[in-house]
Amino acid sequence: MYGFINTCLQSLVIEKFGEETWEKLKTSAEVQDAFMTYTVYDDIITIKLIQEACKVLGVSMEAILRLFGEYFFKFCKMSGYDRMLRTLGGNLTEFIENLDALHSYLALSYQEMNAPSFRVEREADGRMLLHYYSDRRGLCHIVPGIIEAVAKDFFDIDVTMDILSMNKEEERTGKKEHVVFLVVQKSHSQMGRAKPNRLKGNQDIQRDQEALEAAFLRMKEKYLSVSVCPVKKSHWEVVRSIVMFGKGHLVNTFVPVYPERLWIEQKTFCNAFPFHIVFDESLRVKQAGVNIQKYVPGLQNQKIQLDEYFSIIHPQVTFDIFSICKFINSQFVLKVRRERMPEAWKSQPALKLRELMIWMESARCMIYLCSPKLRSLRELEAHRMHLSDIAPHDTTRDLILLNQQRLAEIELSNQLERKKEELRVLSQHLAIEKKKTETLLYAMLPEHVANQLKEGKKVAAGEFKTCTILFSDVVTFTNICAACQPIQIVTMLNSMYSKFDRLTSVHEVYKVETIGDAYMVVGGVPVPIGSHAQRVANFALGMRISAKEVMNPVTGEPIQIRVGIHTGPVLAGVVGDKMPRYCLFGDTVNTASRMESHGLPNKVHLSPTAYRALENEGFEIVERGEIEVKGKGKMTTYFLIRNLHASEDEIMGRPHSRLDRKEASTQGRQDRAAVAIMQYKDSRQLSLKSDTADGEFTDHYRHPQCRGAGESVGSEVWLVGGWGSSGGVPAFIQPAF
């Protein structure tokens, strides 16, 4: 089928059931994302889509096909075929009888179209039977949906269709399926007054119709005999009366006049209709046009059988007079048998003829007033024909020229569709790459900061009244570096930092910086949150557990780390234009660094303010005592021992069930498995807002959850002042708060 069909199905699902349903249907059917109108797709794709729709929507195949039939009619109207469809016939019967002719016309543009065939049959009791022939089995339920929608829209009647029989090739049409529908129709006014059992029998309907026609004829005779009436009327008054009574159709009173004999000689007729054939009931050729004799020389012998030189392409019926009469309203396409052509002509395409058959009862003969079936000037040249070979009154001339332009427009449209599809695919790839880029960018800067920088805005610094900062380093890191190869150091640090990075997501703290063996984290920045101290404390406990899984490349034993934590105010903002960094400034940063440098191996060292923030929050804390802190004097500090209310698995964000752990281990992602976020009282989704006037973040703002990302902050500045146990933050970045 052409992509037009699949596009219609896509539009139906999206309009009736939503975009998500179509995506689910498309995924389950394993089909491409989009369909191009003039591209031919395998019928299997359409069948799979319909079958999957039945499963996804939980409805029967018949219901889906009927719904598709109704929507297909609507879709054709929306696609520009409305006027073409409306002009097919003045009533439903004429509409159906001309569907094959419409398909024949559309085949000029859709050259690989394999359309179904329709035939209307009136039985003696007045019932209308619709014969449907198709090469595709199982799609017959589309027909009632289409016909009922057409009857309702174009002819303002309600139609019901029931299947009388369904079999295979009963009519020997060459089609795989032959279905006979019983068509019953009622006007809207009658349907509105009726009950469930309100429909009259077909015989009653026929009787009423005959009574109406008889009454009309009686009235017409009355008006035609107006001359004997006492009151005389003019001829125009008579005509007006007839027209008004005849529902406004003057054709109801028209009676054609035929001549006593045909005033045209044989030679003139054969030249005027150069492509025509007259044959009798036994298919013996009686007469042929001059040009058809030219291109099928055998027809000059009037004793030949028509089926010796031609085969019927459409409709695919047996070549006998009975079958032809049965499909008399169909357009017949005959193809010249190649073996009957002169030897020199066998290399060129076989000539095809198309048009209606007309039965002449008095002569007991059939006349085939045909024309060459040609789509373009290229085909005309391939048959070595010229426009002059076609009769001047034959619309085939205009059709070839118009279709030549139409084919060019179709090709252009097809190219545009392909380009559009290419752009859509490129757009999808671009969106994926953009997402990767944004993910990388958000790993370097807070999301709200990155978005402002992308928009070309300046990021104002923000003051955070309280936050908790953590520093950590590796004990004897200098000695390890001296005894190992650089690649061993990189491997060790990568393993350690990967575990720490994962913990930032578990506890929703913000990774600020890594320099050498130093690791810096903050809670409450860039997202102010009340539980910042608890989060950083749990993160520190997780760091201590994770460090046991990282081996010292010199001794082969687990590495030891020192951790320092301090709580206080900071100023945060972006510094620099190239490689911008989100930096923290203030004495709190320096004090946190001092807590780390004055700490002990495998201990979490707390400042007095950090201790007060964690007091009575469910942590076991012991007092270290009073120590001398460089640049701070004497301070009473503390050691964080453990969380009294959280297990090791909760602190590490490990899967809760043993099965989950096994699956994570099997996939080789024990440390990088789906992160289980530890729950805090103030854990919630927030949206970040900043005051562009002064750049401060205040309590009434709502902020998003903090991203555990690999950010680097102010490293250039801190590297100037040194780092580690003997370093610290230079005094010139320590403003007074």
XYZ file of C-alpha atoms in Angstrom:
737
model
C 0.000 0.000 0.000
C 1.032 3.589 -0.477
C 2.143 5.637 2.517
C -1.118 7.589 2.251
C -2.944 4.632 3.859
C -0.494 4.265 6.752
C -0.450 8.036 7.295
C -4.241 7.955 7.545
C -4.049 5.181 10.156
C -1.448 7.180 12.086
C -3.635 10.290 11.996
C -6.651 8.267 13.177
C -4.837 6.816 16.205
C -3.326 10.163 17.202
C -6.637 12.042 16.836
C -8.817 9.460 18.581
C -6.442 7.945 21.155
C -3.490 10.324 21.515
C 0.171 10.567 20.550
C 1.293 8.189 23.319
C -0.970 5.421 21.990
C 0.520 5.806 18.499
C 4.074 5.653 19.888
C 3.180 2.498 21.825
C 1.479 1.007 18.766
C 4.398 1.884 16.488
C 6.903 0.357 18.925
C 4.966 -2.882 19.387
C 4.468 -3.229 15.607
C 8.162 -2.421 15.008
C 7.541 0.008 12.144
C 9.285 3.198 11.101
C 8.536 6.585 12.593
C 6.922 8.212 9.542
C 5.418 7.309 6.160
C 5.752 9.185 2.881
C 2.618 9.620 0.777
C 3.959 8.475 -2.605
C 6.172 5.653 -1.301
C 4.958 2.057 -1.554
C 5.111 0.009 1.664
C 4.593 -3.688 2.194
C 1.014 -4.652 3.089
C 2.435 -6.498 6.108
C 3.197 -3.148 7.775
C -0.445 -2.053 7.573
C -1.712 -5.446 8.749
C 0.713 -5.429 11.708
C -0.390 -1.921 12.698
C -4.063 -2.945 12.625
C -3.398 -6.149 14.588
C -1.379 -4.300 17.214
C -4.119 -1.650 17.438
C -6.585 -4.410 18.334
C -4.283 -5.567 21.151
C -3.376 -2.121 22.458
C -6.923 -0.735 22.337
C -8.631 -3.987 23.292
C -11.182 -3.938 20.466
C -12.060 -6.351 17.669
C -10.569 -6.279 14.192
C -14.012 -5.536 12.704
C -14.469 -2.468 14.942
C -11.003 -1.112 14.112
C -11.529 -1.574 10.364
C -14.973 0.065 10.424
C -13.559 3.008 12.350
C -10.671 3.224 9.905
C -13.133 3.185 6.973
C -15.075 6.123 8.407
C -11.892 8.063 9.099
C -10.372 7.217 5.716
C -13.276 8.977 3.986
C -12.763 12.010 6.241
C -9.001 11.894 5.648
C -9.475 11.816 1.857
C -11.686 14.897 2.072
C -9.097 16.712 4.193
C -6.385 15.712 1.696
C -8.073 17.564 -1.182
C -10.225 14.813 -2.743
C -13.546 16.205 -1.485
C -14.755 17.740 -4.766
C -13.590 14.743 -6.792
C -15.572 12.383 -4.561
C -18.708 14.541 -4.562
C -18.902 14.530 -8.349
C -18.723 10.746 -8.743
C -22.488 10.275 -8.727
C -25.835 11.820 -7.936
C -26.827 8.987 -5.608
C -25.139 6.236 -3.646
C -25.480 3.648 -6.416
C -23.873 5.887 -9.009
C -21.131 6.778 -6.524
C -20.223 3.136 -5.956
C -20.423 2.263 -9.662
C -17.899 5.004 -10.459
C -15.372 4.059 -7.778
C -13.517 1.784 -10.209
C -13.254 4.671 -12.680
C -11.827 6.864 -9.904
C -9.281 4.193 -9.030
C -8.358 3.942 -12.699
C -7.720 7.691 -12.796
C -5.709 7.653 -9.547
C -3.617 4.793 -10.942
C -2.191 7.302 -13.411
C -0.446 8.979 -10.471
C -0.190 6.028 -8.071
C 1.133 3.626 -10.674
C 1.604 0.686 -8.263
C -1.821 1.025 -6.679
C -3.685 -2.268 -6.312
C -7.202 -1.037 -5.594
C -10.266 -3.175 -4.831
C -13.146 -3.439 -7.298
C -16.850 -2.765 -6.697
C -20.006 -3.884 -8.467
C -23.614 -2.969 -7.624
C -26.402 -5.465 -8.278
C -30.137 -4.858 -8.007
C -32.217 -7.921 -7.210
C -35.814 -8.522 -8.265
C -37.141 -7.618 -4.798
C -35.376 -4.240 -4.973
C -32.505 -5.071 -2.640
C -29.135 -3.548 -3.448
C -26.153 -5.856 -3.274
C -22.600 -4.561 -3.259
C -19.932 -6.937 -4.544
C -16.441 -6.217 -3.206
C -13.355 -7.794 -4.776
C -9.878 -7.432 -3.325
C -6.442 -9.021 -3.395
C -6.137 -8.376 0.341
C -7.950 -10.776 2.610
C -9.519 -9.696 5.894
C -9.976 -5.978 5.165
C -13.573 -6.090 3.923
C -14.931 -4.429 7.093
C -13.365 -1.161 5.930
C -16.035 -0.972 3.202
C -19.089 -0.493 5.497
C -17.232 2.284 7.329
C -16.512 4.127 4.069
C -19.913 3.611 2.403
C -21.907 4.528 5.507
C -19.835 7.713 5.940
C -20.303 8.609 2.247
C -24.062 8.035 2.395
C -24.373 10.175 5.521
C -22.185 13.031 4.276
C -22.966 13.247 0.550
C -26.534 11.949 0.252
C -28.009 12.578 3.722
C -29.166 8.996 4.182
C -28.429 6.363 6.797
C -27.130 3.099 5.416
C -26.612 -0.249 7.094
C -24.490 -2.933 5.490
C -24.454 -6.617 6.353
C -22.291 -9.362 4.889
C -24.338 -11.934 2.979
C -21.449 -14.067 1.760
C -17.688 -14.149 1.849
C -15.717 -16.472 -0.354
C -12.716 -16.750 -2.624
C -12.856 -15.996 -6.333
C -16.465 -17.044 -6.851
C -16.687 -14.635 -9.773
C -13.264 -15.746 -11.082
C -12.038 -12.166 -10.980
C -8.516 -13.109 -10.022
C -9.027 -11.341 -6.686
C -8.394 -13.250 -3.474
C -11.570 -12.170 -1.706
C -15.155 -11.683 -2.866
C -17.610 -10.288 -0.319
C -21.286 -9.538 -0.967
C -22.898 -6.837 1.193
C -26.612 -6.187 1.597
C -27.166 -2.415 1.576
C -30.297 -1.079 3.291
C -30.927 2.653 3.431
C -33.405 4.926 5.156
C -33.865 8.695 5.090
C -33.067 10.678 8.221
C -36.702 11.615 8.841
C -37.789 7.977 8.801
C -34.874 6.934 10.994
C -35.715 9.615 13.561
C -39.311 8.348 14.066
C -38.430 4.683 14.170
C -37.910 2.319 17.100
C -35.385 -0.552 17.233
C -37.790 -2.658 15.166
C -39.073 0.276 13.116
C -37.608 -0.526 9.681
C -40.082 -1.601 7.032
C -39.440 -4.563 4.848
C -37.802 -4.009 1.483
C -41.024 -4.898 -0.308
C -42.926 -2.166 1.561
C -40.273 0.377 0.588
C -40.483 -0.672 -3.063
C -44.290 -0.489 -2.969
C -44.224 3.023 -1.519
C -41.745 4.131 -4.157
C -43.888 2.728 -6.971
C -46.970 4.478 -5.532
C -45.118 7.809 -5.458
C -43.946 7.383 -9.051
C -47.455 6.514 -10.214
C -48.890 9.581 -8.479
C -46.215 11.722 -10.078
C -46.997 10.361 -13.576
C -50.705 11.053 -13.054
C -50.015 14.612 -12.045
C -47.654 15.077 -14.970
C -50.314 13.837 -17.401
C -52.731 16.289 -15.857
C -50.410 19.201 -16.510
C -49.541 18.032 -20.031
C -53.215 18.012 -20.940
C -53.608 21.572 -19.821
C -54.971 22.712 -23.223
C -58.404 21.135 -22.519
C -58.728 22.940 -19.213
C -61.207 25.898 -18.990
C -58.408 28.187 -17.814
C -55.676 28.503 -20.379
C -52.012 28.665 -19.338
C -49.012 29.713 -21.306
C -46.391 27.156 -22.241
C -43.964 28.657 -19.701
C -46.558 28.255 -16.948
C -46.926 24.597 -17.865
C -43.175 24.071 -17.806
C -42.919 25.923 -14.506
C -45.640 23.755 -12.960
C -43.925 20.567 -14.089
C -40.539 21.681 -12.794
C -41.931 22.727 -9.399
C -43.802 19.433 -8.966
C -40.850 17.389 -10.217
C -38.635 18.483 -7.303
C -36.940 21.115 -9.429
C -35.298 18.721 -11.915
C -36.250 19.510 -15.512
C -34.557 16.284 -16.554
C -37.530 14.349 -15.148
C -39.623 15.577 -18.089
C -36.942 15.177 -20.756
C -37.606 12.624 -23.512
C -34.776 12.194 -26.028
C -35.484 12.011 -29.778
C -33.593 9.453 -31.880
C -33.163 9.550 -35.690
C -34.749 6.855 -37.837
C -31.331 5.857 -39.056
C -27.733 6.708 -38.211
C -26.532 9.577 -40.397
C -22.879 8.631 -40.507
C -21.021 6.430 -42.899
C -18.743 3.594 -41.867
C -15.495 5.261 -43.003
C -16.260 8.487 -41.162
C -17.160 6.588 -37.983
C -13.934 4.526 -38.033
C -11.885 7.722 -38.504
C -13.819 9.680 -35.897
C -13.343 6.876 -33.368
C -9.907 5.518 -34.321
C -9.745 3.247 -31.258
C -12.935 1.207 -31.125
C -13.871 -2.427 -31.547
C -17.252 -4.014 -32.247
C -17.588 -7.742 -31.519
C -20.474 -10.169 -31.275
C -21.534 -12.650 -28.594
C -18.926 -15.162 -29.733
C -16.187 -12.452 -29.453
C -15.764 -12.325 -33.230
C -14.547 -8.909 -34.346
C -16.997 -7.112 -36.624
C -15.476 -3.644 -36.853
C -12.387 -1.723 -35.674
C -11.116 1.870 -35.740
C -8.360 2.850 -38.170
C -5.626 3.490 -35.588
C -6.239 0.371 -33.567
C -5.793 -1.544 -36.831
C -2.532 0.337 -37.289
C -1.109 -0.748 -33.937
C -2.775 -4.200 -33.858
C -2.512 -5.312 -37.498
C -4.400 -8.549 -36.876
C -7.657 -6.641 -36.429
C -7.760 -5.977 -40.167
C -8.936 -9.541 -40.463
C -12.559 -9.345 -39.362
C -12.851 -13.081 -38.798
C -10.536 -13.187 -35.781
C -11.531 -13.765 -32.171
C -11.002 -10.800 -29.864
C -9.553 -12.955 -27.058
C -6.856 -14.222 -29.437
C -5.287 -10.765 -29.566
C -6.302 -9.296 -26.192
C -6.470 -10.308 -22.538
C -8.597 -8.581 -19.894
C -6.454 -6.847 -17.257
C -9.313 -5.216 -15.355
C -11.679 -6.383 -14.091
C -10.050 -9.791 -13.902
C -12.914 -11.811 -15.324
C -13.076 -14.603 -17.834
C -13.083 -13.336 -21.419
C -16.648 -14.162 -22.458
C -19.731 -12.107 -23.191
C -21.538 -13.232 -20.016
C -18.778 -11.970 -17.661
C -18.431 -8.745 -19.616
C -22.165 -8.059 -19.328
C -22.045 -8.769 -15.602
C -19.412 -6.055 -15.128
C -20.840 -3.783 -17.833
C -20.558 -0.691 -15.601
C -16.868 -1.269 -14.914
C -14.070 0.230 -16.908
C -12.378 -2.488 -18.943
C -8.655 -2.541 -19.568
C -7.489 -4.794 -22.403
C -3.875 -5.637 -23.120
C -2.526 -6.736 -26.497
C -0.991 -10.201 -26.448
C 2.705 -9.800 -27.237
C 2.934 -13.083 -29.116
C 0.411 -11.796 -31.685
C 2.437 -8.719 -32.512
C 4.924 -8.465 -35.404
C 8.420 -9.645 -34.480
C 9.901 -6.155 -34.740
C 7.362 -4.799 -32.227
C 7.847 -7.375 -29.471
C 10.600 -5.341 -27.788
C 8.298 -2.369 -27.115
C 5.691 -2.265 -24.303
C 2.389 -4.011 -24.962
C -0.431 -1.609 -25.810
C -3.231 -1.261 -23.265
C -6.730 0.051 -24.011
C -9.269 1.322 -21.500
C -12.917 2.390 -21.511
C -16.462 1.097 -21.025
C -18.211 -1.665 -22.934
C -21.649 -0.827 -24.414
C -24.107 -3.564 -25.345
C -26.114 -2.960 -28.557
C -29.221 -5.075 -28.182
C -30.569 -4.716 -31.751
C -27.265 -5.799 -33.291
C -26.518 -8.300 -30.503
C -23.008 -6.871 -30.426
C -20.741 -5.115 -27.942
C -18.917 -1.910 -28.811
C -15.694 -1.029 -26.998
C -15.151 2.728 -27.450
C -11.644 2.765 -26.065
C -8.510 4.879 -25.877
C -4.841 3.985 -25.359
C -4.010 3.752 -21.669
C -1.074 6.119 -21.420
C 0.183 8.009 -18.374
C 2.837 10.289 -19.811
C 4.615 11.484 -22.920
C 7.352 8.975 -22.161
C 4.885 6.103 -22.490
C 3.512 7.677 -25.659
C 7.010 7.652 -27.154
C 7.673 4.110 -25.919
C 4.691 2.905 -27.973
C 5.937 4.931 -30.972
C 2.718 6.880 -30.984
C 1.897 10.570 -31.395
C -0.829 12.793 -30.018
C -2.215 13.021 -33.551
C -3.033 9.283 -33.382
C -5.601 10.043 -30.691
C -8.940 11.515 -31.773
C -9.175 15.293 -31.249
C -12.290 14.873 -29.118
C -10.642 12.196 -26.944
C -9.745 13.549 -23.496
C -6.774 11.175 -23.428
C -4.821 13.915 -25.178
C -5.438 16.367 -22.367
C -4.993 13.641 -19.766
C -1.504 12.764 -21.007
C -0.393 16.381 -20.981
C -1.963 17.138 -17.618
C -0.668 13.956 -16.064
C 2.809 14.753 -17.342
C 2.686 17.879 -15.228
C 1.029 15.976 -12.386
C 3.801 13.360 -12.355
C 6.395 16.116 -12.199
C 4.525 17.655 -9.248
C 4.313 14.262 -7.551
C 8.026 13.717 -7.990
C 8.721 17.161 -6.541
C 6.339 16.449 -3.668
C 8.031 13.109 -3.110
C 11.424 14.778 -2.966
C 10.096 17.341 -0.502
C 8.662 14.550 1.648
C 11.986 12.722 1.620
C 13.804 15.925 2.572
C 11.244 16.553 5.289
C 11.783 13.040 6.632
C 15.553 13.517 6.507
C 15.177 16.797 8.404
C 12.937 15.088 10.962
C 15.515 12.344 11.528
C 18.303 14.926 11.719
C 16.204 16.915 14.168
C 15.800 13.833 16.347
C 19.533 13.184 16.247
C 20.158 16.846 17.019
C 17.821 16.642 20.012
C 19.702 13.576 21.272
C 23.048 15.303 20.847
C 21.671 18.431 22.481
C 20.542 16.373 25.445
C 24.012 14.846 25.719
C 25.556 18.305 25.582
C 23.166 19.625 28.218
C 23.870 16.622 30.438
C 27.584 17.338 30.164
C 27.011 21.043 30.786
C 24.814 20.362 33.824
C 27.600 18.128 35.125
C 29.891 21.154 35.094
C 27.517 23.884 36.286
C 24.214 24.022 38.186
C 21.298 23.708 35.813
C 19.829 27.165 36.446
C 23.268 28.735 36.054
C 23.942 26.828 32.827
C 20.569 27.881 31.398
C 21.259 31.541 32.131
C 24.674 31.312 30.491
C 23.139 29.641 27.422
C 20.749 32.571 27.127
C 23.694 34.982 27.224
C 22.757 36.396 30.607
C 25.099 37.376 33.404
C 24.769 35.162 36.462
C 24.472 37.250 39.587
C 26.202 36.015 42.728
C 23.925 34.666 45.447
C 24.324 34.780 49.215
C 23.440 31.618 51.123
C 22.816 32.280 54.829
C 23.727 28.749 55.848
C 25.168 25.678 54.172
C 27.444 22.764 55.018
C 30.782 22.222 53.261
C 32.823 19.011 53.232
C 36.463 18.461 52.275
C 38.266 15.131 52.058
C 41.712 13.915 51.067
C 43.696 10.690 50.940
C 46.112 9.993 53.796
C 49.766 9.734 52.659
C 48.754 10.620 49.096
C 52.166 12.220 48.428
C 53.962 8.995 49.383
C 51.637 6.938 47.218
C 52.336 9.200 44.229
C 56.065 8.858 44.747
C 55.913 5.039 44.766
C 53.476 4.402 41.876
C 53.135 4.944 38.173
C 50.868 7.850 37.146
C 48.348 5.477 35.566
C 47.970 3.670 38.901
C 47.214 6.944 40.638
C 44.651 7.880 37.982
C 43.002 4.458 38.261
C 42.810 4.698 42.052
C 41.380 8.230 42.036
C 38.887 7.397 39.289
C 37.609 4.418 41.265
C 37.296 6.482 44.443
C 35.711 9.528 42.800
C 33.204 7.389 40.853
C 31.956 5.952 44.152
C 31.799 9.405 45.727
C 29.999 10.859 42.699
C 27.332 8.202 43.027
C 26.800 9.142 46.661
C 26.155 12.776 45.690
C 23.026 11.563 43.902
C 21.992 9.384 46.853
C 22.064 12.291 49.313
C 21.439 15.099 46.830
C 24.477 17.168 47.664
C 26.479 19.260 45.219
C 29.985 18.276 44.122
C 32.031 21.445 43.917
C 35.617 20.510 43.184
C 38.231 17.784 42.838
C 41.909 18.727 42.842
C 44.356 15.863 43.111
C 43.182 13.751 46.027
C 40.979 16.529 47.454
C 37.183 16.254 47.103
C 34.801 19.097 47.981
C 31.026 18.866 48.489
C 28.404 21.332 49.684
C 24.887 20.907 50.989
C 22.316 23.683 50.699
C 23.983 25.194 47.601
C 22.917 25.942 44.911
C 19.568 24.760 46.323
C 18.806 26.054 49.804
C 17.453 23.184 51.876
C 16.945 22.715 55.611
C 18.558 19.277 55.934
C 21.864 20.274 54.334
C 23.918 19.273 57.406
C 22.287 15.815 57.696
C 22.812 15.175 53.983
C 26.495 16.080 54.090
C 26.977 14.028 57.273
C 25.406 10.937 55.673
C 27.493 11.557 52.561
C 30.648 11.617 54.729
C 29.688 8.297 56.342
C 29.150 6.852 52.857
C 32.564 8.139 51.745
C 34.212 6.328 54.625
C 32.471 3.070 53.676
C 33.278 3.475 49.958
C 36.956 4.181 50.669
C 37.293 0.673 52.099
C 36.585 -0.691 48.588
C 39.455 1.293 47.002
C 42.877 -0.330 47.286
C 46.187 1.423 47.896
C 48.364 0.484 44.868
C 51.474 0.414 47.117
C 50.307 -1.695 50.067
C 47.287 -3.427 48.544
C 45.279 -2.371 51.592
C 42.188 -0.121 51.554
C 43.024 3.571 51.370
C 42.400 5.903 54.295
C 40.718 9.277 53.974
C 40.254 12.320 56.192
C 36.985 14.237 56.130
C 36.249 17.690 57.500
C 32.839 19.399 57.750
C 31.859 22.957 58.630
C 28.538 24.825 58.540
C 28.191 28.529 57.784
C 27.341 31.218 55.220
C 28.882 31.497 51.739
C 28.670 33.596 48.617
C 28.317 31.612 45.366
C 28.612 32.709 41.779
C 30.169 32.133 38.378
C 33.648 33.520 37.758
C 35.446 33.781 34.435
C 34.319 33.916 30.855
C 36.295 30.962 29.534
C 35.684 27.687 31.312
C 33.351 29.427 33.785
C 33.240 27.872 37.239
C 30.610 27.992 39.951
C 32.650 29.072 42.952
C 32.032 29.373 46.681
C 33.579 32.268 48.581
C 33.814 32.994 52.293
C 35.413 32.004 55.555
C 33.206 28.914 55.710
C 35.191 27.404 52.845
C 38.488 28.030 54.670
C 37.216 26.624 57.974
C 35.911 23.454 56.303
C 39.337 22.985 54.719
C 40.973 23.392 58.137
C 38.658 20.706 59.579
C 39.887 18.307 56.909
C 43.600 19.151 57.272
C 43.424 18.837 61.087
C 41.461 15.602 60.972
C 42.537 12.002 61.580
C 42.577 8.984 59.192
C 39.157 7.402 58.645
C 37.527 10.057 60.838
C 34.828 12.627 60.010
C 35.908 15.852 61.711
C 33.172 18.357 62.668
C 33.443 22.038 63.495
C 31.388 23.469 66.380
C 28.744 24.883 63.995
C 28.501 21.564 62.159
C 28.093 19.800 65.505
C 25.249 22.140 66.501
C 23.537 21.551 63.134
C 23.680 17.757 63.658
C 22.912 17.712 67.369
C 19.687 15.845 68.171
C 19.357 14.731 64.521
C 19.964 11.027 65.145
C 23.763 10.898 64.810
C 26.340 9.489 67.206
C 28.941 12.203 67.776
C 31.881 12.221 70.209
C 33.846 15.229 71.361
C 37.465 15.366 70.258
C 38.332 18.215 72.535
C 40.003 21.546 72.111
C 42.660 21.776 69.388
C 44.717 24.520 67.803
C 43.443 25.317 64.300
C 45.726 27.252 61.953
C 44.388 30.774 61.446
C 41.478 30.134 63.853
C 43.041 29.611 67.235
C 41.636 27.114 69.713
C 38.441 25.280 68.722
C 36.430 22.477 70.315
C 35.821 19.926 67.544
C 33.983 16.605 67.248
C 34.055 13.263 65.405
C 30.993 11.883 63.590
C 30.703 8.171 64.331
C 27.484 6.897 62.721
C 23.821 7.490 61.887
C 21.666 5.891 64.586
C 18.566 5.592 62.369
C 19.950 4.588 58.943
C 21.473 1.304 57.862
C 24.631 1.011 55.813
C 22.551 0.040 52.745
C 20.420 3.179 53.125
C 23.463 5.398 53.467
C 25.063 3.789 50.401
C 21.832 3.915 48.393
C 21.991 0.219 47.613
C 19.010 -1.746 46.217
C 16.791 -2.895 49.059
C 16.138 -6.479 47.936
C 18.721 -9.204 47.576
C 17.411 -9.921 44.081
C 18.020 -6.324 43.044
C 21.591 -6.563 44.282
C 22.163 -9.766 42.375
C 20.850 -8.207 39.156
C 23.011 -5.125 39.636
C 26.063 -7.292 40.287
C 25.317 -9.452 37.245
C 25.214 -6.397 35.030
C 28.546 -5.261 36.434
C 27.009 -2.085 37.817
C 26.992 -2.657 41.590
C 28.376 0.797 42.270
C 26.566 2.476 39.386
C 23.195 0.782 39.679
C 19.997 2.800 39.689
C 20.477 5.158 42.630
C 18.159 4.742 45.594
C 17.692 8.299 46.891
C 17.762 8.484 50.673
C 14.650 10.138 52.072
C 14.808 13.297 54.161
C 12.001 15.286 55.736
C 12.433 18.115 53.272
C 12.980 15.929 50.175
C 10.708 17.380 47.478
C 10.749 18.613 43.913
C 11.357 22.359 43.850
C 11.887 24.966 41.180
C 14.746 27.430 41.400
C 14.224 31.140 41.106
C 16.759 33.937 41.534
C 16.283 37.589 42.281
C 17.877 39.303 39.333
C 17.961 42.560 41.263
C 20.511 41.568 43.906
C 21.303 37.942 43.057
C 20.349 36.663 46.513
C 18.457 33.439 47.151
C 15.746 33.771 49.801
C 13.604 31.325 51.754
C 10.376 31.926 49.828
C 11.940 30.705 46.565
C 11.226 27.141 45.476
C 14.193 25.189 44.181
C 14.733 21.958 42.222
C 16.476 18.949 43.711
C 20.228 19.294 43.738
C 22.069 17.484 40.974
C 25.019 15.281 41.945
C 27.309 16.441 39.181
C 31.033 16.731 38.536
C 31.446 20.480 38.994
C 34.738 22.328 39.387
C 34.767 25.564 41.317
C 37.431 28.207 41.674
C 40.293 25.773 41.241
C 42.592 28.368 39.718
C 42.244 30.601 42.760
C 42.692 27.785 45.279
C 45.698 26.367 43.453
C 47.498 29.671 43.979
C 47.184 29.330 47.737
C 48.048 25.646 47.856
C 45.950 22.681 48.903
C 46.060 19.766 51.289
C 47.211 19.409 54.873
C 49.632 22.306 54.709
C 47.614 24.584 52.421
C 44.281 26.267 52.725
C 42.287 29.039 51.134
C 44.136 32.350 50.641
C 43.045 35.204 52.834
C 42.140 37.460 49.924
C 39.011 35.354 49.217
C 37.779 35.464 52.824
C 35.274 38.323 53.055
C 33.758 39.069 56.443
C 30.161 37.923 56.921
